[in-house]
Amino acid sequence: MTQRSLDRLLRPQTIAVFGGREAHRVIEQCDRMGFGGDVWPVHPKLEEVHGRRCYRSILELPAAPDAAFVGVNRMLTLDIVRDLAARGAGGAVCYASGFSEAAGELADGADLQRRLLDAAGDMPILGPNCYGLINGLDGALLWPDQHGMQRVDRGVAILTQSSNIALNLTMQTRGLPIAYLVTVGNQAQTSLSDVAYALLEDPRVTAVGLHVEGFGNLPALQEFALRARELKKPVVALKVGKSEQAKRATVSHTASLSGSDAVADAVLGRLGIGRVGSLPELLETLKLLHVAGPLTGNAISSMSCSGGEASLMADAAVGRAVEFRTLRPGQLAPLRLALGQMVTLSNPLDYHTFAWGDLGRQTDAFTAMFEGGYALNLVVLDFPRTDRCDAADWTTTVDAIVAASASTGGLAGVVATLPENMPEDRAVSLMKRGVVPFCGIFETLAATEIASRIGREWSVPPELRLLDVPQVEGEIETLDEADAKAALSAFGVPVPAGFVANSPQEAMERSDELGYPVALKGLAIEHKTEAGAVALNLKDATAVFDAATSMNGTKAFLVEKMVEHSVAELIIGAARDPVFGLTLTVGSGGILVELLDDSAILSLPTTRTAITETISRLRIGKLINGYRGRPKGDLEAVVFAVAAAADYVVKNAARLEELDINPLMVLPENKGVVAVDALIRRRR
């Protein structure tokens, strides 16, 4: 059944409330926010609530409500939702718990959720087990508790599955204007992506923040990300759940490298959704995106009147994809003129206190820095306590920052090293003047990195749509190495010259065909090395026969030409994530898989450009490019082989469970690559 539009639920003109204490609080909060529409309490016994007539039933209401808050027990919730849908209501918030989220404790939880969905039909519902929503633009609330939000003309939308985290976020004092705050509970019907998509369409929404435990609908997430890009409204997500991937009976290394958290990183990055690591980072990133949108690059500047602050800023950038680019020659003379001879001109810049309190000199210094073409110009400035101190000189500094930003067009941000040193009224004032008020150095640089990544993604056309192929049912089978290599070779993955022998005698007699040395492997054996079913560097036929006969019980053998003189070893693998499906893993292979922790994940389908960029970011990429004078590897052949493996995965996505090529031997430049070992697991 197609769900109706969420517009009436998110932006109601009429609200019906059902229940006792929680329902009464909804009315209180609507009154406090100045909601201009009608609120209709419904209760079987009360005559009035907060000065409003109380209706006995849904049928008595003056009209079908745009939105309803259903704050009653779970059984009564079913009846009310059914009656609301029949009356033509625009949507409902289901506050009660005890549905599928409690299926482990309540035997009827899952069944009750199915009945709730039947009762709602095509009427949108949020929850169950959620607080609802706050619309700070129109003052409309379906929210049964106090909160810290106020009316705004424009701002960000924040969505979360957790009502308590939502409540905490409303209490922020960082100056972030929140247009909408929505909780979705267990998403029985309306998903987080559904709500987020609907909120994008409100022209008053500037950016969207998501706090999620998981993504249940990849196509919906992809459509949402594409629409956000079309509307130029950036999205950031705090995805929880970085626990180690459940260990399977490890047939390959790929499974251990492609945990669900790493896959989420890759997919969100591909979709142009920034990923933050904490709630403070979420708020600071949204603040930057609200004021400025995505950044045009990752080169930034920093100024402070303390060497200690300059060092903190420089240290916080280590490991982040931001660059304190060196000052340009044209900046040096005006900076020297403004700051004097005793200041070391650098970026980050400690401008000392020589210009402190001097509007003209500070404006000149900030102007010279802002003319450096940086994507963001930061000034570290912790404001003093207003109850004990005089902030006049800090106001002068702010005026100089604003003047420099206005004259150069450079984006400016003021960074308080401690959140409490950025008073909320200061933050609001700075934003009104086009300056980003940041709380915390680490959060600032996280926000900068994320905003620049979104800008980079948006600067090029969107890639192909993500692979979304339903998996067929069937028992999982593991191909032997010979069959796996044959399947990959058909797609262009280079494999060693070799043959299958069905006896030690055949292996010996045919090994001369390859030329020595050769490798001998027992087929249909998992973990061949541990089972003693691998023999390398066999230099004559007798050695081949002896090695084969020593592998007791082995019925078939793979004999291959040894691959020698490699520059590097890679792993290429694919594993199936329960939410995001198949993704490709590329990294350091051979015995270095566990030692180096050097891998990256590519969402599928992919491109050769993306593959090349991914390899360049890996440590093994330095070896392939000739690290410290060593011979270069055949990078072009590496990219071709990874692309061929990706093509195999895409074409076989319905049946494929896992792919593992380890190692892919990278030969010197123009000599190619060879997949020395391969494993494929697929559905029959």
PDB file of C-alpha atoms in Angstrom, residues 4 11 53 59 80 126 171 198 244 263 269 311 348 387 443 460-461 516 532 537 552 557 568 607-608 630 646:
ATOM      1  CA  ARG A   4       0.263   9.238   1.878  1.00  0.00           C
ATOM      2  CA  ARG A  11       3.388  20.777   9.358  1.00  0.00           C
ATOM      3  CA  ARG A  53     -13.112  21.688  25.070  1.00  0.00           C
ATOM      4  CA  LEU A  59     -16.070  11.225  15.341  1.00  0.00           C
ATOM      5  CA  ILE A  80      -7.380   5.027  17.929  1.00  0.00           C
ATOM      6  CA  LEU A 126       5.752   7.731  13.585  1.00  0.00           C
ATOM      7  CA  MET A 171      19.004  21.410  25.220  1.00  0.00           C
ATOM      8  CA  ALA A 198      10.008  14.915   3.335  1.00  0.00           C
ATOM      9  CA  GLU A 244      33.551  -5.850  15.760  1.00  0.00           C
ATOM     10  CA  VAL A 263      30.943  -0.750   4.893  1.00  0.00           C
ATOM     11  CA  GLY A 269      30.812   8.497   1.537  1.00  0.00           C
ATOM     12  CA  SER A 311      49.954  24.199  18.539  1.00  0.00           C
ATOM     13  CA  PRO A 348      48.541  28.216  12.003  1.00  0.00           C
ATOM     14  CA  ASP A 387      29.496  37.952  35.077  1.00  0.00           C
ATOM     15  CA  GLU A 443      35.003  19.217  16.710  1.00  0.00           C
ATOM     16  CA  VAL A 460      31.636  15.778  -9.617  1.00  0.00           C
ATOM     17  CA  PRO A 461      28.609  14.067 -11.183  1.00  0.00           C
ATOM     18  CA  TYR A 516      59.820 -25.008 -13.241  1.00  0.00           C
ATOM     19  CA  GLY A 532      49.759 -29.193   4.602  1.00  0.00           C
ATOM     20  CA  ASN A 537      58.986 -23.840  -5.538  1.00  0.00           C
ATOM     21  CA  ASN A 552      47.410 -38.140   2.031  1.00  0.00           C
ATOM     22  CA  PHE A 557      45.657 -31.300  -7.428  1.00  0.00           C
ATOM     23  CA  ALA A 568      53.697  -6.079  -3.720  1.00  0.00           C
ATOM     24  CA  THR A 607      34.858   2.957 -11.608  1.00  0.00           C
ATOM     25  CA  ARG A 608      38.527   2.768 -12.504  1.00  0.00           C
ATOM     26  CA  ARG A 630      62.226   0.404  -5.135  1.00  0.00           C
ATOM     27  CA  ALA A 646      34.280  -5.883  -9.355  1.00  0.00           C
TER      28      ALA A 646
END
